[in-house]
Coordinates of C-alpha atoms in Angstrom, one line a residue:
Chain A
M1 CA 0.0 0.0 0.0
A2 CA 2.8 2.3 1.0
S3 CA 4.8 1.5 -2.1
S4 CA 1.8 2.3 -4.4
R5 CA 1.4 5.6 -2.7
D6 CA 5.1 6.3 -3.1
D7 CA 4.8 5.4 -6.8
F8 CA 2.0 7.8 -7.2
I9 CA 3.9 10.6 -5.5
I10 CA 7.0 9.9 -7.6
A11 CA 4.9 10.0 -10.8
I12 CA 3.3 13.3 -9.8
R13 CA 6.5 14.9 -8.7
S14 CA 8.2 13.8 -11.9
A15 CA 5.2 15.2 -14.0
F16 CA 5.5 18.5 -12.3
L17 CA 9.2 19.0 -11.9
K18 CA 11.1 16.9 -14.5
K19 CA 12.2 18.8 -17.6
S20 CA 13.0 16.9 -20.8
T21 CA 16.1 18.0 -22.6
Q22 CA 14.1 20.3 -24.9
Q23 CA 12.1 22.1 -22.2
K24 CA 13.3 25.4 -20.8
F25 CA 10.8 25.5 -17.9
S26 CA 9.3 22.9 -15.6
L27 CA 5.5 22.6 -15.7
L28 CA 5.2 23.6 -12.1
T29 CA 6.9 27.0 -12.9
L30 CA 4.5 27.5 -15.8
V31 CA 1.5 26.7 -13.5
F32 CA 2.7 29.3 -11.0
I33 CA 3.2 31.9 -13.8
S34 CA -0.3 31.2 -15.1
I35 CA -1.8 31.6 -11.7
F36 CA 0.2 34.7 -11.1
I37 CA -1.0 36.2 -14.4
I38 CA -4.6 35.3 -13.6
V39 CA -4.4 37.0 -10.2
L40 CA -2.7 40.1 -11.8
S41 CA -5.3 40.4 -14.6
S42 CA -8.1 40.4 -11.9
F43 CA -6.5 43.7 -10.6
D44 CA -7.0 46.8 -12.6
L45 CA -3.4 48.0 -12.5
K46 CA -2.2 50.5 -15.0
F47 CA 0.9 48.5 -15.9
I48 CA -1.2 45.4 -16.6
R49 CA -3.7 47.4 -18.7
Y50 CA -0.9 48.7 -20.9
L51 CA 0.7 45.2 -21.1
K52 CA -2.7 43.7 -22.1
A53 CA -3.3 46.4 -24.6
G54 CA 0.1 45.8 -26.2
I55 CA -0.4 42.0 -26.4
S56 CA -3.9 42.5 -27.8
E57 CA -2.7 44.9 -30.5
V58 CA -0.2 42.3 -31.8
V59 CA -2.5 39.3 -31.3
Y60 CA -5.6 40.9 -33.0
R61 CA -3.5 41.9 -36.0
S62 CA -2.0 38.4 -36.2
S63 CA -5.4 36.8 -35.8
F64 CA -6.7 39.0 -38.6
I65 CA -3.9 37.9 -40.9
V66 CA -4.2 34.2 -40.0
S67 CA -8.0 34.3 -40.5
I68 CA -7.8 35.7 -44.1
P69 CA -8.0 32.3 -45.9
E70 CA -10.8 31.0 -43.7
N71 CA -12.7 34.3 -44.0
F72 CA -12.2 34.3 -47.8
L73 CA -13.8 30.9 -48.0
K74 CA -16.6 31.8 -45.6
N75 CA -17.3 35.1 -47.5
T76 CA -17.3 33.4 -50.9
F77 CA -19.8 30.9 -49.6
F78 CA -22.1 33.6 -48.3
E79 CA -21.7 35.7 -51.5
I80 CA -22.7 32.7 -53.7
R81 CA -25.7 32.2 -51.6
E82 CA -26.6 35.9 -51.8
Y83 CA -26.2 35.9 -55.6
S84 CA -28.8 33.1 -56.0
T85 CA -31.5 35.3 -54.5
F86 CA -30.1 38.6 -55.8
F87 CA -32.8 39.6 -58.2
Q88 CA -35.7 38.7 -55.9
N89 CA -34.0 40.7 -53.1
Y90 CA -33.4 43.6 -55.5
K91 CA -37.1 43.8 -56.3
I92 CA -38.1 43.7 -52.6
N93 CA -35.5 46.2 -51.7
K94 CA -36.6 48.6 -54.4
E95 CA -40.1 48.6 -53.1
E96 CA -39.0 49.0 -49.5
L97 CA -36.7 51.9 -50.5
N98 CA -39.5 53.8 -52.1
E99 CA -41.6 53.4 -48.9
L100 CA -38.8 54.3 -46.7
K101 CA -37.9 57.4 -48.7
S102 CA -41.4 58.8 -48.1
K103 CA -41.2 57.9 -44.4
S104 CA -37.7 59.3 -43.9
I105 CA -38.9 62.9 -44.4
S106 CA -41.5 62.8 -41.6
D107 CA -39.0 60.9 -39.4
K108 CA -36.5 63.7 -39.9
I109 CA -39.0 66.3 -38.7
T110 CA -39.9 64.2 -35.7
Q111 CA -36.3 63.6 -34.8
F112 CA -35.6 67.3 -35.0
E113 CA -38.5 68.2 -32.8
N114 CA -37.4 65.4 -30.4
E115 CA -33.9 66.9 -30.1
E116 CA -35.4 70.4 -29.5
L117 CA -37.5 69.0 -26.6
K118 CA -34.5 67.1 -25.2
E119 CA -32.5 70.2 -25.1
L120 CA -35.3 71.9 -23.2
I121 CA -35.2 69.2 -20.6
N122 CA -31.5 68.8 -20.1
N123 CA -28.9 71.5 -19.3
Y124 CA -26.5 70.1 -21.7
T125 CA -26.5 69.0 -25.3
L126 CA -25.2 65.8 -26.7
S127 CA -23.8 65.7 -30.2
S128 CA -22.7 62.5 -31.8
D129 CA -20.5 61.5 -34.7
K130 CA -20.6 58.0 -36.1
L131 CA -17.2 56.5 -36.9
L132 CA -17.0 53.7 -39.5
A133 CA -15.0 50.8 -38.2
K134 CA -14.0 47.5 -39.8
I135 CA -14.3 44.2 -38.0
I136 CA -10.9 42.5 -38.0
V137 CA -11.6 39.5 -35.8
D138 CA -15.0 37.8 -35.7
H139 CA -14.6 34.3 -34.2
D140 CA -17.9 32.9 -33.2
S141 CA -16.9 31.5 -29.8
P142 CA -19.4 29.1 -28.2
Y143 CA -18.9 30.9 -24.8
L144 CA -18.3 34.6 -25.5
K145 CA -19.9 36.6 -28.3
S146 CA -17.6 39.5 -29.1
I147 CA -15.9 41.1 -32.1
I148 CA -12.7 43.1 -32.6
I149 CA -12.8 46.4 -34.5
N150 CA -9.9 48.4 -36.0
K151 CA -10.6 51.6 -34.0
G152 CA -9.2 52.3 -30.5
S153 CA -8.3 55.0 -28.1
K154 CA -6.5 56.8 -30.9
D155 CA -9.9 57.4 -32.5
N156 CA -11.5 58.5 -29.3
I157 CA -13.2 55.1 -28.7
K158 CA -14.0 54.6 -25.0
I159 CA -15.2 51.8 -22.9
G160 CA -19.0 51.8 -23.2
T161 CA -19.1 53.4 -26.7
N162 CA -22.3 52.2 -28.4
I163 CA -21.8 50.2 -31.6
Y164 CA -24.3 50.2 -34.5
D165 CA -25.0 48.2 -37.6
R166 CA -26.7 50.8 -39.8
S167 CA -29.1 52.3 -37.2
Y168 CA -29.5 49.1 -35.1
L169 CA -27.7 48.6 -31.9
V170 CA -25.3 45.6 -31.9
G171 CA -23.3 46.1 -28.7
R172 CA -20.9 48.2 -26.7
V173 CA -17.1 48.5 -26.3
V174 CA -15.7 46.6 -23.3
E175 CA -12.0 46.7 -24.0
V176 CA -10.0 49.6 -25.7
N177 CA -6.5 49.3 -27.0
Y178 CA -4.6 51.9 -29.0
K179 CA -5.8 50.9 -32.4
T180 CA -8.2 48.1 -31.7
S181 CA -11.2 47.5 -29.4
R182 CA -13.4 44.6 -28.3
V183 CA -17.1 44.9 -28.7
L184 CA -19.4 42.8 -26.5
L185 CA -22.4 41.8 -28.7
L186 CA -26.0 41.9 -27.5
S187 CA -26.2 38.2 -27.9
D188 CA -23.5 37.5 -25.3
L189 CA -24.7 36.0 -22.0
N190 CA -23.1 38.9 -20.1
S191 CA -24.9 41.6 -22.1
N192 CA -27.9 43.4 -20.3
V193 CA -29.7 46.2 -22.1
P194 CA -32.5 48.3 -20.6
V195 CA -35.3 48.5 -23.2
T196 CA -38.7 49.8 -24.0
I197 CA -41.2 47.6 -25.7
A198 CA -43.5 49.5 -28.1
P199 CA -46.4 50.1 -28.6
Q200 CA -47.2 48.8 -25.1
N201 CA -44.6 51.0 -23.6
V202 CA -43.3 48.3 -21.3
Q203 CA -39.9 48.6 -19.6
A204 CA -37.7 45.5 -19.5
I205 CA -34.1 44.3 -19.7
I206 CA -32.8 42.1 -22.6
T207 CA -30.1 39.7 -21.9
G208 CA -28.0 37.7 -24.4
T209 CA -28.5 34.0 -24.7
G210 CA -25.3 33.0 -26.4
E211 CA -27.4 32.4 -29.6
N212 CA -28.5 34.9 -32.2
Y213 CA -31.4 36.2 -30.2
G214 CA -32.0 37.8 -26.8
E215 CA -34.4 37.1 -24.0
I216 CA -36.7 39.5 -22.3
K217 CA -36.0 39.4 -18.5
Y218 CA -37.0 41.4 -15.4
I219 CA -40.4 42.3 -16.8
R220 CA -43.0 43.3 -14.2
E221 CA -45.4 40.6 -13.2
G222 CA -48.8 41.1 -14.8
I223 CA -47.3 42.9 -17.8
S224 CA -45.8 39.6 -18.9
N225 CA -49.4 38.4 -19.6
L226 CA -49.8 41.0 -22.3
N227 CA -49.4 39.9 -25.8
L228 CA -46.0 41.4 -26.7
E229 CA -45.6 39.4 -29.9
D230 CA -44.3 41.4 -32.9
S231 CA -43.7 44.5 -30.7
I232 CA -40.7 46.6 -31.4
V233 CA -37.8 46.7 -28.9
Y234 CA -35.6 49.8 -28.6
T235 CA -33.2 51.1 -25.9
S236 CA -34.8 53.0 -23.1
G237 CA -31.6 54.9 -22.1
T238 CA -32.1 53.9 -18.4
G239 CA -28.8 53.9 -16.6
A240 CA -27.2 56.0 -19.4
I241 CA -25.2 53.1 -20.7
F242 CA -27.0 53.0 -24.1
K243 CA -28.5 56.0 -25.9
S244 CA -32.3 56.0 -25.9
G245 CA -34.5 55.2 -28.9
T246 CA -32.2 52.9 -30.8
P247 CA -34.0 50.0 -32.4
I248 CA -32.8 46.5 -31.4
G249 CA -35.3 43.9 -32.6
R250 CA -38.7 42.4 -32.7
V251 CA -40.5 40.4 -29.9
V252 CA -41.2 36.7 -30.8
A253 CA -43.0 34.4 -28.4
V254 CA -41.1 31.3 -27.2
T255 CA -42.9 28.2 -28.4
G256 CA -44.4 26.3 -25.5
S257 CA -44.4 29.1 -23.1
S258 CA -46.9 32.0 -22.9
N259 CA -45.0 34.2 -20.5
R260 CA -41.5 34.0 -22.1
F261 CA -40.5 36.1 -25.0
K262 CA -37.3 36.3 -27.1
V263 CA -36.0 39.2 -29.2
D264 CA -35.1 38.6 -32.8
F265 CA -32.3 41.1 -33.4
Y266 CA -32.7 43.3 -36.5
S267 CA -29.0 42.9 -37.2
D268 CA -27.4 39.6 -38.1
F269 CA -24.3 39.5 -36.0
S270 CA -22.7 36.7 -37.9
Q271 CA -22.8 38.8 -41.1
L272 CA -21.2 42.0 -39.8
K273 CA -18.3 43.5 -41.8
Y274 CA -18.4 47.1 -40.9
I275 CA -20.0 48.9 -38.0
F276 CA -20.5 52.4 -36.7
A277 CA -19.1 53.6 -33.3
E278 CA -20.9 56.5 -31.9
L279 CA -18.6 59.1 -30.5
V280 CA -20.6 61.3 -28.1
T281 CA -19.4 64.7 -27.0
K282 CA -21.2 66.4 -24.1
T283 CA -21.4 70.2 -24.2
E284 CA -22.5 72.2 -21.1
V285 CA -25.1 74.9 -21.8
K286 CA -23.6 78.5 -21.6
N287 CA -24.7 81.3 -19.3
E288 CA -28.0 83.2 -19.9
D289 CA -26.8 86.0 -22.2
Q290 CA -24.9 83.5 -24.3
Q291 CA -27.8 81.2 -24.0
V292 CA -30.1 83.8 -25.5
E293 CA -27.7 84.4 -28.4
I294 CA -27.3 80.7 -29.0
E295 CA -31.0 80.1 -28.8
N296 CA -31.6 82.9 -31.3
S297 CA -29.1 81.4 -33.6
Q298 CA -30.6 78.0 -33.0
I299 CA -34.1 79.3 -33.7
N300 CA -32.8 80.6 -37.0
N301 CA -31.0 77.4 -37.6
T302 CA -34.2 75.5 -36.6
A303 CA -36.3 77.6 -39.0
D304 CA -33.6 77.1 -41.7
T305 CA -33.5 73.4 -41.2
K306 CA -37.3 73.1 -41.2
L307 CA -37.4 75.1 -44.3
Q308 CA -34.7 73.0 -45.9
I309 CA -36.7 69.8 -45.0
L310 CA -39.9 71.3 -46.4
E311 CA -38.1 72.3 -49.6
D312 CA -36.7 68.8 -49.9
E313 CA -40.2 67.4 -49.4
K314 CA -41.6 69.8 -52.1
K315 CA -38.8 68.7 -54.5
I316 CA -39.7 65.1 -54.0
I317 CA -43.4 65.7 -54.5
E318 CA -42.7 67.7 -57.6
Q319 CA -40.5 65.0 -58.9
T320 CA -43.2 62.4 -58.1
N321 CA -45.8 64.5 -59.9
L322 CA -43.6 64.9 -63.0
K323 CA -43.1 61.1 -63.0
F324 CA -46.9 60.6 -62.8
K325 CA -47.5 63.1 -65.6
E326 CA -45.0 61.3 -67.8
E327 CA -46.7 58.0 -67.0
N328 CA -50.1 59.5 -67.8
E329 CA -48.8 60.7 -71.2
L330 CA -47.5 57.3 -72.0
L331 CA -50.7 55.6 -71.0
K332 CA -52.7 58.0 -73.2
I333 CA -50.6 57.2 -76.2
K334 CA -51.1 53.5 -75.5
I335 CA -54.9 54.0 -75.3
N336 CA -54.9 55.8 -78.6
N337 CA -52.9 53.2 -80.3
L338 CA -55.2 50.5 -78.9
N339 CA -58.4 52.3 -80.1
K340 CA -56.8 52.6 -83.6
Q341 CA -56.1 48.9 -83.6
I342 CA -59.8 48.2 -82.6
V343 CA -61.1 50.3 -85.5
D344 CA -58.8 48.5 -87.9
F345 CA -59.9 45.1 -86.6
R346 CA -63.6 46.1 -87.0
N347 CA -63.0 47.2 -90.7
E348 CA -61.3 43.9 -91.3
V349 CA -64.2 41.9 -89.8
Y350 CA -66.7 43.9 -92.0
D351 CA -64.7 43.2 -95.2
Q352 CA -64.5 39.5 -94.3
K353 CA -68.3 39.4 -93.7
Q354 CA -68.8 41.0 -97.2
I355 CA -66.6 38.4 -98.8
I356 CA -68.4 35.6 -97.1
A357 CA -71.8 37.0 -98.2
Q358 CA -70.6 37.3 -101.8
Y359 CA -69.3 33.8 -101.7
N360 CA -72.7 32.5 -100.5
I361 CA -74.4 34.4 -103.4
D362 CA -71.9 32.9 -105.9
L363 CA -72.6 29.5 -104.5
D364 CA -76.4 29.9 -105.1
E365 CA -75.7 31.2 -108.6
I366 CA -73.6 28.1 -109.5
E367 CA -76.2 25.8 -108.1
F368 CA -78.9 27.6 -110.2
L369 CA -76.8 27.3 -113.4
R370 CA -76.1 23.7 -112.7
L371 CA -79.8 22.9 -112.2
N372 CA -80.7 25.2 -115.2
L373 CA -78.7 23.0 -117.5
K374 CA -80.5 20.0 -116.2
F375 CA -84.1 21.2 -115.7
G376 CA -84.2 24.4 -117.8
H377 CA -86.0 22.9 -120.6
T378 CA -88.7 21.6 -118.2
C379 CA -89.4 25.0 -116.7
R380 CA -89.0 27.1 -119.8
K381 CA -92.2 28.2 -121.6
S382 CA -92.2 27.0 -125.2
F383 CA -94.5 25.9 -128.0
L384 CA -94.7 22.5 -126.6
N385 CA -94.6 23.4 -122.9
N386 CA -97.4 25.8 -122.0
D387 CA -97.0 25.2 -118.3
G388 CA -93.5 26.7 -118.3
F389 CA -92.4 30.1 -117.3
E390 CA -90.6 33.0 -118.9
V391 CA -86.8 32.8 -118.6
G392 CA -85.6 35.3 -116.0
T393 CA -88.7 35.4 -113.9
L394 CA -88.8 34.4 -110.3
E395 CA -91.2 31.5 -111.0
Y396 CA -88.7 30.2 -113.6
K397 CA -85.9 30.3 -111.1
S398 CA -88.0 28.7 -108.4
C399 CA -89.0 25.9 -110.8
V400 CA -85.3 25.3 -111.7
M401 CA -84.3 25.3 -108.0
N402 CA -87.2 22.8 -107.3
K403 CA -85.7 20.5 -110.0
G404 CA -88.4 21.2 -112.7
Q405 CA -91.4 21.2 -110.4
A406 CA -93.4 24.3 -110.3
N407 CA -94.4 25.7 -106.9
D408 CA -98.0 25.2 -105.9
Chain B
M1 CA 13.5 9.8 -46.8
T2 CA 17.2 10.6 -46.4
N3 CA 16.6 13.3 -49.0
F4 CA 13.8 14.7 -46.9
K5 CA 16.1 15.0 -43.9
Q6 CA 18.9 16.5 -46.0
R7 CA 16.5 19.2 -47.2
G8 CA 16.9 21.1 -43.9
F9 CA 14.2 23.8 -44.3
Y10 CA 11.4 21.4 -45.3
F11 CA 12.3 19.0 -42.5
K12 CA 12.4 21.7 -39.9
F13 CA 9.1 23.1 -41.2
Y14 CA 7.5 19.6 -41.1
S15 CA 8.8 18.9 -37.6
F16 CA 7.6 22.3 -36.2
L17 CA 4.2 21.8 -37.9
P18 CA 2.2 20.8 -34.8
I19 CA 3.3 23.9 -32.8
M20 CA 2.5 26.1 -35.8
V21 CA -0.9 24.5 -36.2
L22 CA -1.5 25.1 -32.5
F23 CA -0.8 28.9 -32.9
I24 CA -2.9 29.1 -36.1
S25 CA -5.8 27.3 -34.4
V26 CA -5.7 29.6 -31.3
L27 CA -5.4 32.7 -33.5
N28 CA -8.1 31.5 -35.9
E29 CA -10.4 29.8 -33.3
F30 CA -10.6 26.7 -35.4
D31 CA -13.8 25.1 -34.1
L32 CA -16.2 25.1 -37.1
N33 CA -18.7 27.3 -35.3
Y34 CA -19.6 29.1 -38.5
L35 CA -21.3 25.9 -39.7
K36 CA -24.1 27.1 -37.3
L37 CA -24.8 23.6 -36.1
K38 CA -26.6 24.1 -32.8
Y39 CA -24.3 23.8 -29.8
F40 CA -21.6 22.2 -32.0
S41 CA -18.1 23.2 -30.9
F42 CA -14.9 21.4 -30.0
N43 CA -11.6 22.4 -28.6
F44 CA -8.9 21.6 -31.2
P45 CA -5.9 22.9 -29.1
F46 CA -6.8 20.4 -26.3
I47 CA -6.6 17.5 -28.7
L48 CA -3.4 18.7 -30.3
I49 CA -1.6 19.4 -26.9
F50 CA -2.8 16.2 -25.3
F51 CA -1.6 14.1 -28.2
F52 CA 1.8 15.6 -28.8
T53 CA 2.7 16.0 -25.1
L54 CA 1.6 12.4 -24.5
K55 CA 4.0 11.3 -27.3
D56 CA 6.7 13.6 -25.7
F57 CA 7.1 15.2 -29.1
K58 CA 10.5 17.1 -29.0
N59 CA 9.4 20.3 -30.8
F60 CA 6.4 20.8 -28.6
D61 CA 7.8 23.2 -26.1
Y62 CA 5.8 23.8 -22.9
L63 CA 6.7 27.4 -23.0
L64 CA 5.2 27.8 -26.5
V65 CA 2.1 25.9 -25.3
F66 CA 1.9 28.4 -22.4
L67 CA 2.3 31.4 -24.9
A68 CA -0.4 29.8 -27.1
G69 CA -2.7 29.9 -24.1
L70 CA -2.1 33.6 -23.6
V71 CA -2.8 34.2 -27.3
N72 CA -6.1 32.2 -27.0
D73 CA -7.2 34.3 -24.0
T74 CA -6.5 37.5 -25.9
V75 CA -8.4 36.3 -29.0
V76 CA -11.4 34.9 -27.1
G77 CA -11.5 37.7 -24.6
L78 CA -11.0 35.7 -21.4
P79 CA -8.9 36.9 -18.5
L80 CA -5.2 36.4 -19.3
G81 CA -3.7 33.1 -18.0
I82 CA -6.9 31.0 -18.0
S83 CA -6.1 29.0 -21.2
S84 CA -2.4 28.9 -20.3
L85 CA -3.3 27.2 -17.1
S86 CA -5.6 24.8 -18.9
Y87 CA -3.0 23.9 -21.4
I88 CA -0.3 23.4 -18.8
L89 CA -2.6 21.2 -16.8
I90 CA -3.1 19.0 -19.8
C91 CA 0.7 18.8 -20.1
I92 CA 1.0 17.8 -16.5
A93 CA -1.7 15.1 -17.0
T94 CA 0.0 13.7 -20.0
S95 CA 3.3 13.7 -18.3
Y96 CA 1.8 11.8 -15.4
L97 CA 0.2 9.3 -17.7
R98 CA 3.5 8.8 -19.5
N99 CA 5.2 8.1 -16.1
I100 CA 2.7 5.5 -15.0
T101 CA 2.2 3.7 -18.4
I102 CA 4.3 0.8 -19.4
R103 CA 2.2 -0.4 -22.4
P104 CA 0.3 2.5 -24.1
N105 CA -3.2 1.8 -25.2
P106 CA -5.1 4.2 -27.5
I107 CA -8.5 3.4 -25.9
K108 CA -7.2 4.0 -22.4
D109 CA -5.6 7.3 -23.6
W110 CA -8.9 8.3 -25.1
F111 CA -10.9 7.8 -21.9
Y112 CA -8.1 9.4 -19.9
F113 CA -8.4 12.4 -22.3
L114 CA -12.2 12.6 -21.4
L115 CA -11.3 12.7 -17.7
V116 CA -8.7 15.4 -18.2
I117 CA -10.7 17.7 -20.4
G118 CA -13.7 17.3 -18.0
L119 CA -11.6 18.2 -15.1
I120 CA -9.9 21.2 -16.8
N121 CA -13.1 22.6 -18.2
S122 CA -14.6 22.3 -14.7
I123 CA -11.6 24.3 -13.3
N124 CA -12.0 26.8 -16.1
Y125 CA -15.7 27.2 -15.6
S126 CA -15.3 27.6 -11.8
I127 CA -12.6 30.3 -12.1
L128 CA -14.6 32.3 -14.6
T129 CA -17.9 32.1 -12.7
L130 CA -16.5 32.4 -9.2
F131 CA -13.7 34.9 -9.5
F132 CA -14.6 36.8 -12.7
S133 CA -18.4 36.7 -12.4
Y134 CA -18.9 35.5 -16.0
D135 CA -22.3 34.2 -17.1
L136 CA -21.6 30.9 -19.0
L137 CA -23.7 28.2 -20.4
L138 CA -22.9 24.9 -18.7
L139 CA -24.5 23.1 -21.6
S140 CA -22.1 24.6 -24.1
Y141 CA -19.2 23.3 -22.0
L142 CA -20.7 19.8 -21.8
V143 CA -21.3 19.7 -25.5
N144 CA -17.8 21.0 -26.2
I145 CA -16.3 18.3 -24.0
F146 CA -18.4 15.7 -25.7
F147 CA -17.4 16.7 -29.3
T148 CA -13.8 17.2 -28.3
F149 CA -13.8 13.6 -26.8
I150 CA -15.5 12.2 -29.9
L151 CA -13.2 13.9 -32.4
Y152 CA -10.0 13.0 -30.5
M153 CA -9.7 9.6 -32.1
F154 CA -10.1 11.0 -35.6
F155 CA -7.4 13.6 -35.1
A156 CA -5.2 11.1 -33.2
Y157 CA -5.4 8.9 -36.4
L158 CA -4.2 11.9 -38.5
F159 CA -1.4 12.8 -36.1
K160 CA -0.1 9.2 -36.1
Y161 CA 0.3 9.5 -39.9
Y162 CA 2.2 12.7 -39.4
L163 CA 4.5 11.1 -36.8
K164 CA 4.9 8.1 -39.1
G165 CA 6.0 10.4 -41.9
L166 CA 8.5 12.1 -39.6
N167 CA 10.0 8.8 -38.4
D168 CA 10.3 7.1 -41.8

């Protein structure tokens, strides 16, 4: 018993301490270094932060280069799939674009009014610029859902910067390096976003599920009995982590459960190539005199902008009218052409009817001549035939047609 | 094969292939997740490290394995040192198995691998949830262990061919 325990201890000791000729460190040393690094990384020391940022810069760039062949294959596959439905999508998109163009104008006006009202409520103004960033690393890990972008502290990216795909929210920055940043996606298990569900105006929190959808959590009891299906989910701005009013997705009921809902994100996180990072700058409102001046200029600006929007709207309406007029003209020409065609066809039909009638008459004539040759002598009035008729009379013709028998 | 050995560069490249594949796989996160098979994922570096350290492959330096772990943590976004610790623990487990084994048996190695990855993923999960307050899906870990275990034999078969090519 003692010897087997000794064997076990010897084997373990050998495993930990024995170095083969090629190895520079024993495994025990490396275990201690690993633990030391884990402990250090749990402290938020400045030195560690810089070291991590340095390593990340190198590793992210290397990862981007190494992933090029795999990404090329992946993208080719997706592109081929897209081409197969290209025309159909084009038609749908064209229709959608026309609808959205008309909606966009009224949205602009609403947005502008919204901003004015917000400025009245707060004593500061928020202005934001959207910065286009490329995704350099997008490894779909089964545990953590995050992406790496090619913008960092050099481009004023900060921890918490909101990240968008078009106008949809996709996540926020959780790690910033000099020229790269890590974005935690909404689908990650550690992501929590305060949201408003419209049109019911219900407040809730969406958490990631590790899949390509989120789950609505922390909803007040009673409200969960409402039918939230197909409702729109957008950020509520509670906690000031995310900007309010940004669309996220659509509510879908979880099959088999009436009280659980999931959120189908508008953006497909697996297909992201470029994203927008929102750089927000906060400006304090100036003192009263300056405020009056600024307000005056803002009022002027407001009027100018509204005027601009209305002019744009007018232009679009005029263009639409012009288009309709052109279409009308084309339709008129078409109608005229068609009417002309109808008249031509009618004339043709009349001519053909005449020809058919003439043909029928000719047929009767031929029949009469044929019978006349045969029975003419029977019907003709002559010296020997007093019962006959004068040639050319109707009675004569009738007699010939009756094959030599006079009508009674 | 003498020619192969005489051609210094190609031979060196071939003999360092496993460590290069390890670095490529941690940089590239080679786990076929983009196939979008629900829950499907496996840990290729675990298989690679387990196999080559078990065979005591001379160009498979522990220090490089340790560095590969650091790279993996950076790419995945885990706290630095977690994957390094996991990889080094695999090396310790294989070193122990080598010490106690007289007659190697692939099936025994295979089940020992299951035990090792189960233990290491448990440690990994515990550290991340207890010390770093990460929310993680236990099911993802279990599925990952299962597929890593299943695919071990397939990759072991390929690696044996590689070793055969090197020894010939």
